[in-house]
Coordinates of C-alpha atoms in Angstrom, one line a residue:
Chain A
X1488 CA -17.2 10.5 -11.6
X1489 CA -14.7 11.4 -14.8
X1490 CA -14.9 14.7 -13.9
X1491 CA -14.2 14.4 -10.2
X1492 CA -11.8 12.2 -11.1
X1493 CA -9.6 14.6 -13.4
X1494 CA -10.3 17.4 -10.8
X1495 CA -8.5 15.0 -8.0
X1496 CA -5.7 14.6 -10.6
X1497 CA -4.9 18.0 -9.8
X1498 CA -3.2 17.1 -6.3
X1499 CA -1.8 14.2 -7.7
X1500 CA 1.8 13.4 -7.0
X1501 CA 3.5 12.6 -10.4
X1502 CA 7.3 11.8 -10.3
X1503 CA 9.7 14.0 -12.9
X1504 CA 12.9 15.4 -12.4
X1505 CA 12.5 18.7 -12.1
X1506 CA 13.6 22.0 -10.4
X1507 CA 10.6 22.0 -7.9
X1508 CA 10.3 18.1 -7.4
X1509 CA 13.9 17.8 -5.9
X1510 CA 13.5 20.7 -3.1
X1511 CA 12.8 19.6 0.0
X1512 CA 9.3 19.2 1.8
X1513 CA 9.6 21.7 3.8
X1514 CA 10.5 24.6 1.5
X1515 CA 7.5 23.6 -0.7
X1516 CA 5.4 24.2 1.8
X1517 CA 6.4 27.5 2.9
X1518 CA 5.9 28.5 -0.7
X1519 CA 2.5 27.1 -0.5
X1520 CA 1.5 29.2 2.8
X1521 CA 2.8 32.3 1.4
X1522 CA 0.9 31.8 -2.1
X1523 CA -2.1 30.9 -0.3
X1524 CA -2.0 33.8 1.9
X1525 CA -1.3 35.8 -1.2
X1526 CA -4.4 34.4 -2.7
X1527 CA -6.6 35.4 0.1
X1528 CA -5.0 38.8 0.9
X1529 CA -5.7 40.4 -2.6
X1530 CA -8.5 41.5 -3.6
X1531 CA -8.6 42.7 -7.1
X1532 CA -8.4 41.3 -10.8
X1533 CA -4.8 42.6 -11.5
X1534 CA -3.1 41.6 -8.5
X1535 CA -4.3 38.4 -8.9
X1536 CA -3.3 38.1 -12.2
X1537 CA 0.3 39.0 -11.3
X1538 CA 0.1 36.0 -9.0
X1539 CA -1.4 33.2 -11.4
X1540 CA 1.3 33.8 -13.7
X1541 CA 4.1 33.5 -11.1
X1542 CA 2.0 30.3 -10.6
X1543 CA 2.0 29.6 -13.8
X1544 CA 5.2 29.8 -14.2
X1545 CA 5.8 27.4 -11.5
X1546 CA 3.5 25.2 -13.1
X1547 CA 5.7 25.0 -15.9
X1548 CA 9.0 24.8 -13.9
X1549 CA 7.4 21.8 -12.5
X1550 CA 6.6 20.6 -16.2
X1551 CA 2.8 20.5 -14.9
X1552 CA 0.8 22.5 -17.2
X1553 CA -1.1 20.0 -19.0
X1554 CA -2.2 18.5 -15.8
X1555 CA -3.1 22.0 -14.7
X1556 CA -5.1 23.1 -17.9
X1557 CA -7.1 19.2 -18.0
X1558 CA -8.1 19.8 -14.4
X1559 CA -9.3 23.4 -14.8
X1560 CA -11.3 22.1 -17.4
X1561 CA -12.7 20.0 -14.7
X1562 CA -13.4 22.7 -12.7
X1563 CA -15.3 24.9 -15.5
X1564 CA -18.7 24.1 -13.7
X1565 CA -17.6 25.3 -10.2
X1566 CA -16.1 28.3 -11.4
X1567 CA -18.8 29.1 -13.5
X1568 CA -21.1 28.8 -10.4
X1569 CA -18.9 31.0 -8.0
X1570 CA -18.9 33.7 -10.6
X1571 CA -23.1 33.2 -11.5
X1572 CA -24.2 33.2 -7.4
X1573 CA -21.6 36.4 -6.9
X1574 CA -22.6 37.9 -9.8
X1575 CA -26.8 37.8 -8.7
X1576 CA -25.9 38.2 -5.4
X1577 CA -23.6 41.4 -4.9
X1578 CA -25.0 44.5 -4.8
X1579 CA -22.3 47.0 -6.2
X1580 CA -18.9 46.3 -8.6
X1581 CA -20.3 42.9 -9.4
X1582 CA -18.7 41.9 -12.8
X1583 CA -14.9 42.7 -10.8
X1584 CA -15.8 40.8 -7.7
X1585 CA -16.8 38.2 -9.3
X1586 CA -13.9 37.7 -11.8
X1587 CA -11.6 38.4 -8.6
X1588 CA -13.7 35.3 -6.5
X1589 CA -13.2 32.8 -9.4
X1590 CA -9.5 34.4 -9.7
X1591 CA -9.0 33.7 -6.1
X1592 CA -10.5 30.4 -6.3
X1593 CA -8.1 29.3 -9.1
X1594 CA -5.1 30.5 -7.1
X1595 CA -5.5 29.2 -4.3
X1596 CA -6.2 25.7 -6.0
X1597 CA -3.0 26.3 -8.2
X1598 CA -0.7 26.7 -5.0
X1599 CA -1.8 23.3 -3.4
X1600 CA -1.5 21.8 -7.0
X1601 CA 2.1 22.6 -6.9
X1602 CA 2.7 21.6 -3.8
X1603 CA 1.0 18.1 -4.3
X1604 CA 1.8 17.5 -7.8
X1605 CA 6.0 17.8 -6.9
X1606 CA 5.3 16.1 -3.3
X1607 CA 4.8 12.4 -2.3
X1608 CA 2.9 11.4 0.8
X1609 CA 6.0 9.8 2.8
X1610 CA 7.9 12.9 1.3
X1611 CA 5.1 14.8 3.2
X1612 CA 5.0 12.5 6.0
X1613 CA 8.9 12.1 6.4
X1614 CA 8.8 16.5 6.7
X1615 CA 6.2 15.8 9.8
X1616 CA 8.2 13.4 11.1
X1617 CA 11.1 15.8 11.2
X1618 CA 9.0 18.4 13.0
X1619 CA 8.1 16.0 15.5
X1620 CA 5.2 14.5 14.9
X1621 CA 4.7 11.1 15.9
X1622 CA 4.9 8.6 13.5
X1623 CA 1.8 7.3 14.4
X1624 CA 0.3 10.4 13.1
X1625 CA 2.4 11.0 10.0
X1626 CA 2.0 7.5 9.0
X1627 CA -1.9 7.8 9.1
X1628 CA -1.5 10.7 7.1
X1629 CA 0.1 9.0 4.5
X1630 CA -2.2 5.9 4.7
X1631 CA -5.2 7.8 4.5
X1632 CA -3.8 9.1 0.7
X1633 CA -3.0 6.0 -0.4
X1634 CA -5.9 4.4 0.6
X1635 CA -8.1 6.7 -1.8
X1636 CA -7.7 4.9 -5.0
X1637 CA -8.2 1.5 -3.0
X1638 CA -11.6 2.9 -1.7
X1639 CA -12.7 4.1 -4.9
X1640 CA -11.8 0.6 -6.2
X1641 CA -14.0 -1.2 -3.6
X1642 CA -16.6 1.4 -3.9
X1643 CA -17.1 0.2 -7.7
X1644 CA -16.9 -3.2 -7.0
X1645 CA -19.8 -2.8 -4.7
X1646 CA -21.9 -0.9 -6.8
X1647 CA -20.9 -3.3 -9.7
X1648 CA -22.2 -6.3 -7.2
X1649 CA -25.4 -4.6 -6.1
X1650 CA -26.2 -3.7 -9.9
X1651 CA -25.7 -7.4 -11.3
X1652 CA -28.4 -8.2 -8.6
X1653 CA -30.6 -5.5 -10.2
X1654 CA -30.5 -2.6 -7.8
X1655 CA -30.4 0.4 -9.4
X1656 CA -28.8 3.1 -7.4
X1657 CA -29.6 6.3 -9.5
X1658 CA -33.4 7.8 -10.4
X1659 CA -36.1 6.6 -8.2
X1660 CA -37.6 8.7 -5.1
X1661 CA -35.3 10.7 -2.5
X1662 CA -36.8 8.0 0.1
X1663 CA -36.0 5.3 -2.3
X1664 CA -32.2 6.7 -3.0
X1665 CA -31.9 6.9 1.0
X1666 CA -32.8 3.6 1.4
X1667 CA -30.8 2.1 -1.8
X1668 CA -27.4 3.8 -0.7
X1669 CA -27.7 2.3 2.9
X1670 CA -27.8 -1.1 0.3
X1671 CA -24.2 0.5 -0.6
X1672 CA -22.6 1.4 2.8
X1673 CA -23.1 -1.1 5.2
X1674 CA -21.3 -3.9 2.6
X1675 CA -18.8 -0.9 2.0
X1676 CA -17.7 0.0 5.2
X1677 CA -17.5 -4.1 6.1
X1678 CA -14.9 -4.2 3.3
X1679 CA -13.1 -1.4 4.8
X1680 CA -13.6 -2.7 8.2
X1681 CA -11.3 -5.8 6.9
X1682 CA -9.4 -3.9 4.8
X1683 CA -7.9 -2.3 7.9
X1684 CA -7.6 -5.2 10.0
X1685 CA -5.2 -6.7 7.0
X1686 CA -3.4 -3.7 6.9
X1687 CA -2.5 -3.5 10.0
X1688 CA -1.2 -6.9 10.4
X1689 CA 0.8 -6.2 7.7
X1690 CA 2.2 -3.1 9.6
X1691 CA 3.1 -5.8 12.9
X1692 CA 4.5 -8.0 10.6
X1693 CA 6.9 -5.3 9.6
X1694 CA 7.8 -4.6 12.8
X1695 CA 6.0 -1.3 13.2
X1696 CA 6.3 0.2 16.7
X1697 CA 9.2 -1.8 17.6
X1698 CA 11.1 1.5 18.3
X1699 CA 9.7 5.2 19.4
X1700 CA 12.2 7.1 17.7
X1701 CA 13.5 6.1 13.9
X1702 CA 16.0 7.2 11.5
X1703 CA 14.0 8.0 8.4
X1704 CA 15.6 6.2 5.3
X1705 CA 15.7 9.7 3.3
X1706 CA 17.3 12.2 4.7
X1707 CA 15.7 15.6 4.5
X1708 CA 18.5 17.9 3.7
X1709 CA 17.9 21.8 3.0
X1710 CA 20.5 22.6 -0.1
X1711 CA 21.0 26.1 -1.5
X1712 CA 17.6 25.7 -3.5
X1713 CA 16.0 25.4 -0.7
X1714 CA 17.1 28.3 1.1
X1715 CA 16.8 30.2 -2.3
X1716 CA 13.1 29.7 -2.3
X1717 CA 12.7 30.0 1.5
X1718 CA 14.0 33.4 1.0
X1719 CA 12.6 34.4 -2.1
X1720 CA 8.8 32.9 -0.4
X1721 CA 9.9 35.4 2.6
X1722 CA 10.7 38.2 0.7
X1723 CA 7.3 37.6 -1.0
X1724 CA 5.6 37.8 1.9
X1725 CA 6.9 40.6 3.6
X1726 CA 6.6 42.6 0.5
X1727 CA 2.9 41.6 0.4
X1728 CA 2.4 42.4 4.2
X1729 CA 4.3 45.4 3.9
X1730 CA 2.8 46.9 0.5
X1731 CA -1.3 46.2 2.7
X1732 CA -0.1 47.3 5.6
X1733 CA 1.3 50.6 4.4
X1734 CA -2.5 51.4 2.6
X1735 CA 0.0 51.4 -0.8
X1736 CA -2.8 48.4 -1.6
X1737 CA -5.9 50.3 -0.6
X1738 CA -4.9 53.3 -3.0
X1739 CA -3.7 50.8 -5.4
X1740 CA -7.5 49.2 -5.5
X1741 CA -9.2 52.4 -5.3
X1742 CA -7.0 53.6 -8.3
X1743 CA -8.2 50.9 -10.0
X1744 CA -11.8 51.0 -9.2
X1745 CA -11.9 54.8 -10.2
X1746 CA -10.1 53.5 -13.7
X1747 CA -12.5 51.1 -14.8
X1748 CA -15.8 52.8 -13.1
X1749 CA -18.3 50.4 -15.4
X1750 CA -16.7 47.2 -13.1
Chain B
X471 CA 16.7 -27.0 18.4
X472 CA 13.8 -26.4 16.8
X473 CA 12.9 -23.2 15.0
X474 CA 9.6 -23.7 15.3
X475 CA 7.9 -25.3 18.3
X476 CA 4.2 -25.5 19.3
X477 CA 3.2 -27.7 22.4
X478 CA -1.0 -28.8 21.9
X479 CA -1.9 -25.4 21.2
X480 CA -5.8 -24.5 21.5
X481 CA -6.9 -21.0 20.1
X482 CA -10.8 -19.7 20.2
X483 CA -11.0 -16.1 18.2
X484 CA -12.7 -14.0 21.0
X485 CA -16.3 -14.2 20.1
X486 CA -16.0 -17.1 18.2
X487 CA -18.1 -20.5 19.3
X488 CA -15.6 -23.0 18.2
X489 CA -12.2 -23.3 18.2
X490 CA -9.9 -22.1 15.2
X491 CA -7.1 -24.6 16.4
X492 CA -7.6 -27.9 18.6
X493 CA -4.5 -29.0 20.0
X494 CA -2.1 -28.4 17.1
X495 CA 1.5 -30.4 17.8
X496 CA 4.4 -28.6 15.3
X497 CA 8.0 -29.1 15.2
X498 CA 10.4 -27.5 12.2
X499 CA 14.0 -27.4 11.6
X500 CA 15.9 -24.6 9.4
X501 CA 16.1 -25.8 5.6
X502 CA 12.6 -27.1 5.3
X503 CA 10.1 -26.0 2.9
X504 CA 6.5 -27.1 4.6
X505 CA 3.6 -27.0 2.6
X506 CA 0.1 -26.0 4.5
X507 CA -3.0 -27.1 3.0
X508 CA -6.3 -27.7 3.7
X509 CA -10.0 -26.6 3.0
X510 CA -11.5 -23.0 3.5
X511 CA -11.2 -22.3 7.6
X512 CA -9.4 -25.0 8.7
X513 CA -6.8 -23.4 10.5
X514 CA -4.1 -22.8 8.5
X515 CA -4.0 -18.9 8.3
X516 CA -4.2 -19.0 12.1
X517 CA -1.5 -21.5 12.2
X518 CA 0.7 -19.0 10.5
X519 CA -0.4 -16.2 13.2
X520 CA 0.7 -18.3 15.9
X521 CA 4.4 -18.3 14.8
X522 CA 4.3 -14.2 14.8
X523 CA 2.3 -13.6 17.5
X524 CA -0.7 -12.0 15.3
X525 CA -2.5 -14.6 17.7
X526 CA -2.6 -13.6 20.7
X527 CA -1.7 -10.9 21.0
X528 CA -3.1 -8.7 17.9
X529 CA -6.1 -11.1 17.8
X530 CA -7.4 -11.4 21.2
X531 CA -9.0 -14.9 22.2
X532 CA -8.4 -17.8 24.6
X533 CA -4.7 -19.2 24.0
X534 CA -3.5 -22.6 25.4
X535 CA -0.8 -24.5 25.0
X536 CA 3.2 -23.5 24.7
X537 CA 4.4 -21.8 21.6
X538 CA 8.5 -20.7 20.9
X539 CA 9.5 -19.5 17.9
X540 CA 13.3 -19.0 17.2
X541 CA 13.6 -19.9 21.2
X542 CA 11.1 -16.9 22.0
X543 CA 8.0 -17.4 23.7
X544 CA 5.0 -15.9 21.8
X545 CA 2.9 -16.0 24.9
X546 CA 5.1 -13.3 26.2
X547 CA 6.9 -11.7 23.0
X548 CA 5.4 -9.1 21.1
X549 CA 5.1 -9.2 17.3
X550 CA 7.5 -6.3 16.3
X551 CA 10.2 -8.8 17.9
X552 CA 9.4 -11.9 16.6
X553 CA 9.0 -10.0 13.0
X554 CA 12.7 -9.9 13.7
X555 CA 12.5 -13.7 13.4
X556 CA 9.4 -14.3 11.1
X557 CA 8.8 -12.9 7.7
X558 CA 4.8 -12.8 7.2
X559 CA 3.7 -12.6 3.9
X560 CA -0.1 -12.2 3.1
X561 CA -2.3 -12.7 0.2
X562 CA -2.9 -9.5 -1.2
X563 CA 0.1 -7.3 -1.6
X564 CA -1.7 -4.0 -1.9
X565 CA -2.6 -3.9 2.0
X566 CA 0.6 -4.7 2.5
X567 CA 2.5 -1.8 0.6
X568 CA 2.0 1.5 1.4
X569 CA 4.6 3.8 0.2
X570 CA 5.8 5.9 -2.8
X571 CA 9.0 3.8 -3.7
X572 CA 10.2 0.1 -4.0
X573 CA 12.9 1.2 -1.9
X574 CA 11.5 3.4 0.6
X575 CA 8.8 0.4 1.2
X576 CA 11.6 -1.6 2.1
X577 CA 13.7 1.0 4.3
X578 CA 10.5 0.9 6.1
X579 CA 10.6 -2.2 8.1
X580 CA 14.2 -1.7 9.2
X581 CA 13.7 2.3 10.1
X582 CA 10.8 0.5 12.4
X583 CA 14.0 -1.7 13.8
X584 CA 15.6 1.6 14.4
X585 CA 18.7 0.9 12.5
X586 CA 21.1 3.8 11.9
X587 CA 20.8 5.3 8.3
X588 CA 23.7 3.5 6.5
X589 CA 22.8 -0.3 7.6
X590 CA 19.6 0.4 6.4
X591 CA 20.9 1.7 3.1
X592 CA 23.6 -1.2 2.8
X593 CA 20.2 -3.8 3.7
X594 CA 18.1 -1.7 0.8
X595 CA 20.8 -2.7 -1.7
X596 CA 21.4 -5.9 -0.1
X597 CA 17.7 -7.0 -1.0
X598 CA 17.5 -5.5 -3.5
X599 CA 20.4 -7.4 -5.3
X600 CA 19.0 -10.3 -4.3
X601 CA 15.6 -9.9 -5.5
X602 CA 16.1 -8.4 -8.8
X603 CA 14.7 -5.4 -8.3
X604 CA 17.2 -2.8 -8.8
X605 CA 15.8 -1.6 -11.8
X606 CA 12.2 -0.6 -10.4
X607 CA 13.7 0.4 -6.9
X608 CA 12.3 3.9 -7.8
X609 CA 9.0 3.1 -9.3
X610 CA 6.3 3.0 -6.8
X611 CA 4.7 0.2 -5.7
X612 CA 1.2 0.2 -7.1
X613 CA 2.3 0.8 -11.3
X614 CA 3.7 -2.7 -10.7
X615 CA 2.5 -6.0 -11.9
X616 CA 0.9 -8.3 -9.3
X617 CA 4.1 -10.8 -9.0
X618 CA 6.8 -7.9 -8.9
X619 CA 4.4 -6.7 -5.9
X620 CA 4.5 -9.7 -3.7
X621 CA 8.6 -10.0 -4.6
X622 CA 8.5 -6.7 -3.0
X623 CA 6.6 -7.8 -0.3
X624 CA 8.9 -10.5 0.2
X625 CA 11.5 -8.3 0.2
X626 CA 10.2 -6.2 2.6
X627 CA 10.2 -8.9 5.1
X628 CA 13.7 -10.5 3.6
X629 CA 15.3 -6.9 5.0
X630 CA 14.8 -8.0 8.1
X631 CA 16.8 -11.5 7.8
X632 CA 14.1 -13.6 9.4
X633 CA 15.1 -16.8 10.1
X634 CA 11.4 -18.3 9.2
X635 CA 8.9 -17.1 6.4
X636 CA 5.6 -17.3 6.7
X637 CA 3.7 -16.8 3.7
X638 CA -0.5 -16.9 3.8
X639 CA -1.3 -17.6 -0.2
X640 CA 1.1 -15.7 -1.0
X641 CA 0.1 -16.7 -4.8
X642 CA -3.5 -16.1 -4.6
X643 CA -3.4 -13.1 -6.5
X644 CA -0.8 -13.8 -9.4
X645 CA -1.1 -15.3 -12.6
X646 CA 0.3 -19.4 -12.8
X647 CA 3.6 -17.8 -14.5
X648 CA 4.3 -15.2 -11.8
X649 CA 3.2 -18.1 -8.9
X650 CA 5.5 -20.2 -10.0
X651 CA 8.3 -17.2 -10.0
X652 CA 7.5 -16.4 -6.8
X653 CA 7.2 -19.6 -4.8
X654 CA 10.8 -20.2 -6.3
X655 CA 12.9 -16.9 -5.2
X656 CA 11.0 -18.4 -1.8
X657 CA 12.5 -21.8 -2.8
X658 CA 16.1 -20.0 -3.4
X659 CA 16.2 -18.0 -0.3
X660 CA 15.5 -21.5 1.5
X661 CA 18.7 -23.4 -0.4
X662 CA 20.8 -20.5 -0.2
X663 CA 19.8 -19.3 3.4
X664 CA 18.9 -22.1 5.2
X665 CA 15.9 -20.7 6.1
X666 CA 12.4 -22.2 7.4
X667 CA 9.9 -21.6 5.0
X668 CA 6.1 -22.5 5.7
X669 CA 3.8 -21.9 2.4
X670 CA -0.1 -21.8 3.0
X671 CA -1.1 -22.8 -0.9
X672 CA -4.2 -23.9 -2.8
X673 CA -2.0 -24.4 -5.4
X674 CA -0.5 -27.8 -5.3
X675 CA 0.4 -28.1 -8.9
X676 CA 2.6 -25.3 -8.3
X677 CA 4.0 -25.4 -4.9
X678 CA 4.0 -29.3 -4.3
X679 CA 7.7 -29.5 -6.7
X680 CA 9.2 -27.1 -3.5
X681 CA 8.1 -28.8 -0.9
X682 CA 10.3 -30.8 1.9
X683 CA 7.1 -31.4 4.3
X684 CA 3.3 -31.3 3.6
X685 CA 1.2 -30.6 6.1
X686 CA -2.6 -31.1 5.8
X687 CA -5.2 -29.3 8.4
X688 CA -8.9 -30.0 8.6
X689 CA -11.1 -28.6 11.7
X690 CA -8.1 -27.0 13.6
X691 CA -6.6 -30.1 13.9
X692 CA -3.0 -31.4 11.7
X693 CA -4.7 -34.1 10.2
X694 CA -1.2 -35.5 7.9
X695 CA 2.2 -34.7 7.9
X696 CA 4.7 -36.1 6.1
X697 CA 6.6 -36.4 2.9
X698 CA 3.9 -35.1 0.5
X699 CA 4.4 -38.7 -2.1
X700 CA 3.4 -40.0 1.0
X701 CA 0.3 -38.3 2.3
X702 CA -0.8 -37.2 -0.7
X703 CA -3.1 -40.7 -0.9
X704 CA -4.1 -39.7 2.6
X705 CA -6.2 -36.9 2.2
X706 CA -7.1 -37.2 -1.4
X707 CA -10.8 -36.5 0.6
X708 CA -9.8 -32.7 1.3
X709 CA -7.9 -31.2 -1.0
X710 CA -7.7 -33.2 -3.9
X711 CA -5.3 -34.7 -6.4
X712 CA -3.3 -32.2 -8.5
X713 CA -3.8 -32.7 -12.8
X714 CA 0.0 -34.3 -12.8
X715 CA -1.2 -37.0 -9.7
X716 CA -4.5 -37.5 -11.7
X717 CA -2.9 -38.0 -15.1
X718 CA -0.2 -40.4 -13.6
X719 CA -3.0 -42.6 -12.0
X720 CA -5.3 -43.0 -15.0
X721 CA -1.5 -44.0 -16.8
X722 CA -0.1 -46.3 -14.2
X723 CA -3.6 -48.5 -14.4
X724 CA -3.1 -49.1 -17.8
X725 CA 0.4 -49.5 -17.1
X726 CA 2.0 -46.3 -18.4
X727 CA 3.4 -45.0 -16.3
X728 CA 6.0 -46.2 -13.4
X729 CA 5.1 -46.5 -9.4
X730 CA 5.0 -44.0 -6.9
X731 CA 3.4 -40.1 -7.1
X732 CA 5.1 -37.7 -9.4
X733 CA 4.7 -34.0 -8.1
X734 CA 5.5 -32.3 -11.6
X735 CA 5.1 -32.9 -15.2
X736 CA 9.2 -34.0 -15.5
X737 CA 8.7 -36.3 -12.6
X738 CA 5.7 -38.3 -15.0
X739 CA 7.5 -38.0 -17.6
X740 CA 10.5 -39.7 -16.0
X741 CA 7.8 -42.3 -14.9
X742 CA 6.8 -42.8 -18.2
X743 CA 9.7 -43.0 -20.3
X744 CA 10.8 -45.4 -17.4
X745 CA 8.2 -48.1 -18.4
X746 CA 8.6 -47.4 -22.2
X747 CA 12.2 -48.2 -22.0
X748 CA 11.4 -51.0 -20.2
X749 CA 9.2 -52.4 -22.4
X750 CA 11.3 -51.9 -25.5

């Protein structure tokens, strides 16, 4: 559960003032897309490399290292395993694919990190909203994130109940588990059941619905930041579509492989 | 006119055997403070739904009777308008919050008004003025301590200027300390505001010093209603004498302690000195 726990902690929204925490939403994201496309377009140790250190650097724009570094940690055991099953698995080049799957993996998991580590949920849901997305829709989005710590909450107070009553929920058979963790749900998803019911009375009570179409409080505004990061993502991007497109990347790898033949 | 007023209302949950209110009769002017008690299930949370239109219309069921609240008809209003006109408050403040900020959380019931962007920010500040809360109006919601969670619940509601609050336990949760604070600011806002306040407590020690009105339910029905020195006596049977009531009894029969039921500690001790004095 710990280690879960400090892996979640890697999308977890933590408020400081920085560079990347005051742009807007929607310029975040952009720089999200194209770092995730970035992540999955490359294919080879030092291209990748290039990228986790612009992340990195981000990272520590966003004065989010620590959290980065305590998460990977977190992560050791998966990225262990994607490098183990590639490296039994490929035929050819293994040790370089390998390193380049767990190097994708870690990029692509740094670029939501940023986004979610600098972004709140109504910041998110406020950009949806602006879009033109129902607020129906953006404000389940937001309730199902905060909702997570309150469902981990009642999860533990229900396996806290069933254990003072002497049910053991780990070891035992698989038909005994199966039969133990039904013990768990039905009492769970009652809670939940009510949970929701409260919740949205709460939501009547506040007048929720009253009006289609609301002025949000916060105002999403694109400053110069913004469009300095919306161009710099863009300029990213193209350069990355232009340098695969043109085979430059295809000599590039091959250059590499022919390099380093024992990869 | 009454702010509040229910005609022999009858409400059966749908699927329910029994009915959750039998005939309840309730008049209420601005300025009072009315105290709801009773045991477990009696009524009293439904009560409350009534005046918001919770029941019937977000809990569906068999409704008769006549209900208007703030001269609306809750048989045929809908319960984003009367949250216009009654501020809920429930017991557990973290189903009731659900954003990042103290602030946002309360821009949020007024963007759901649809209010232009600078009467909601001059009602943010407003409330949050009132309620102390400047200084956290940034932090988010959850890193708070229970009782500065249900002020900002109250807030929430406040933001809208409701002429009635309805609050469901709204101390269930806190600490003694942080009930008391809370069931004051309530107290304050009904001085200052005029407002209708109706408190479901188990409390008494705590919320009887507020009250104007006590009202005592039992099986759906309004069982006592009054001046709570005076029905206290009455229905002793269902929920009990508070420690100060208790203490002042076993005083008075030795002839301690002066007539009449004292709601909090200063009131016995008024009582006492009374008959000391006397005595001297």
């Amino acid at each position: 559960m710990t280690a879960l726990g400090s892996v979640l902690d890697i999308f977890k929204y933590r408020r400081k003032e920085t560079f990347l925490h005051s742009l807007d939403p929607r310029s975040k994201f952009l720089l999200l897309v194209v770092l995730s496309v970035a992540s999955l377009a490359l294919n080879d140790v030092f291209s990748l490399l290039l990228l986790l250190t612009i992340e990195i650097v981000l990272l520590a724009i966003s004065k989010s290292l620590n959290e980065w570094i305590r998460s990977l940690r977190g992560l050791a055991m998966l990225l262990l395993m994607i490098f183990i099953l590639n490296f039994l698995t490929l035929p050819s080049g293994r040790l370089f694919t390998s390193i380049t799957m767990v190097l994708r993996f870690v990029c692509l998991t740094s670029a939501f990190s940023i986004f979610f580590l600098t972004t709140t949920a109504d910041e998110l849901a406020n950009a949806l909203e602006v879009s033109g997305v129902p607020r129906e829709y953006s404000m389940m989005f937001t309730m199902s994130l905060r909702f997570v710590p309150s469902l981990a909450k009642d999860l533990q107070t229900v396996i806290d109940a069933l254990r003072s009553r002497g049910l053991e929920l780990e070891g035992g058979r698989i038909k005994e588990r199966i039969k133990n963790y039904t013990h768990l749900l039905v009492p769970l998803i009652v809670y939940e059941l009510r949970r929701s019911l409260m919740v949205a009375e709460a939501l009547e009570a506040r007048g929720f619905g009253a009006v289609k179409k609301v002025k949000p409080y916060v105002e999403l505004r694109l400053r110069r930041r913004d469009y300095s990061i919306i161009f710099i993502s863009l300029a990213g991007l193209f350069m990355l579509l232009w340098f695969i497109l043109s085979g430059r990347y295809a000599m590039f790898t091959s250059a590499v492989r022919y390099l380093f033949p024992e990869f | 006119m009454y702010l509040v007023d229910l005609r022999d209302i009858y409400f059966k949950y749908l699927g329910d055997e029994d009915y959750a209110l039998k005939g309840v009769t309730l008049t209420a002017r601005p300025g009072e403070f009315i105290l709801l008690a009773g045991p477990s299930g009696c009524g009293k949370s439904t009560l409350l739904r009534v005046l918001n239109g919770l029941v019937p219309h977000f809990y569906e069921g068999e409704f008769k009777g006549e209900a208007y609240v703030a001269g609306l008809d809750v048989r045929s209003t809908p319960t984003y308008a009367l949250a216009k006109h009654v501020g809920m408050v429930f017991q557990d403040p973290e189903n009731q919050l659900f954003l990042s900020s103290v602030e946002r959380e309360i821009a949020f019931s007024l963007e759901n008004l649809g209010l232009s962007r600078n009467e909601i920010k001059k009602r943010v500040n407003e409330v949050l003025e009132i309620f102390g809360l400047e200084h956290i109006r940034h932090r988010a919601p959850y890193e708070l301590s229970g009782g500065q969670q249900q002020k900002v619940a109250l807030a929430t509601v406040m933001a809208l200027e409701p002429q009635i609050l309805a609050l469901d336990e709204p101390t269930a949760n806190l600490d003694p300390l942080s009930a008391l604070e809370v069931l004051t600011l309530v107290h304050g806002l009904v001085k200052k505001k005029g407002i209708l306040a109706i408190v479901v407590e188990h409390r008494l020690e705590i919320a009887l010093r507020f009250a104007t009105r006590m009202l005592v339910m039992n099986k759906g029905h309004i069982v006592a209603d009054g001046k709570p020195e005076a029905i206290l006596p009455q229905v002793r049977h269902l929920i009990g004498y508070p420690p100060v009531v208790i203490a002042h009894l076993l005083l008075s029969r030795k002839g301690l302690a002066g007539d009449g039921i004292p709601l909090t500690p200063e009131d016995l001790a008024a009582k006492i000195i009374e008959v000391v004095k006397w005595r001297r």
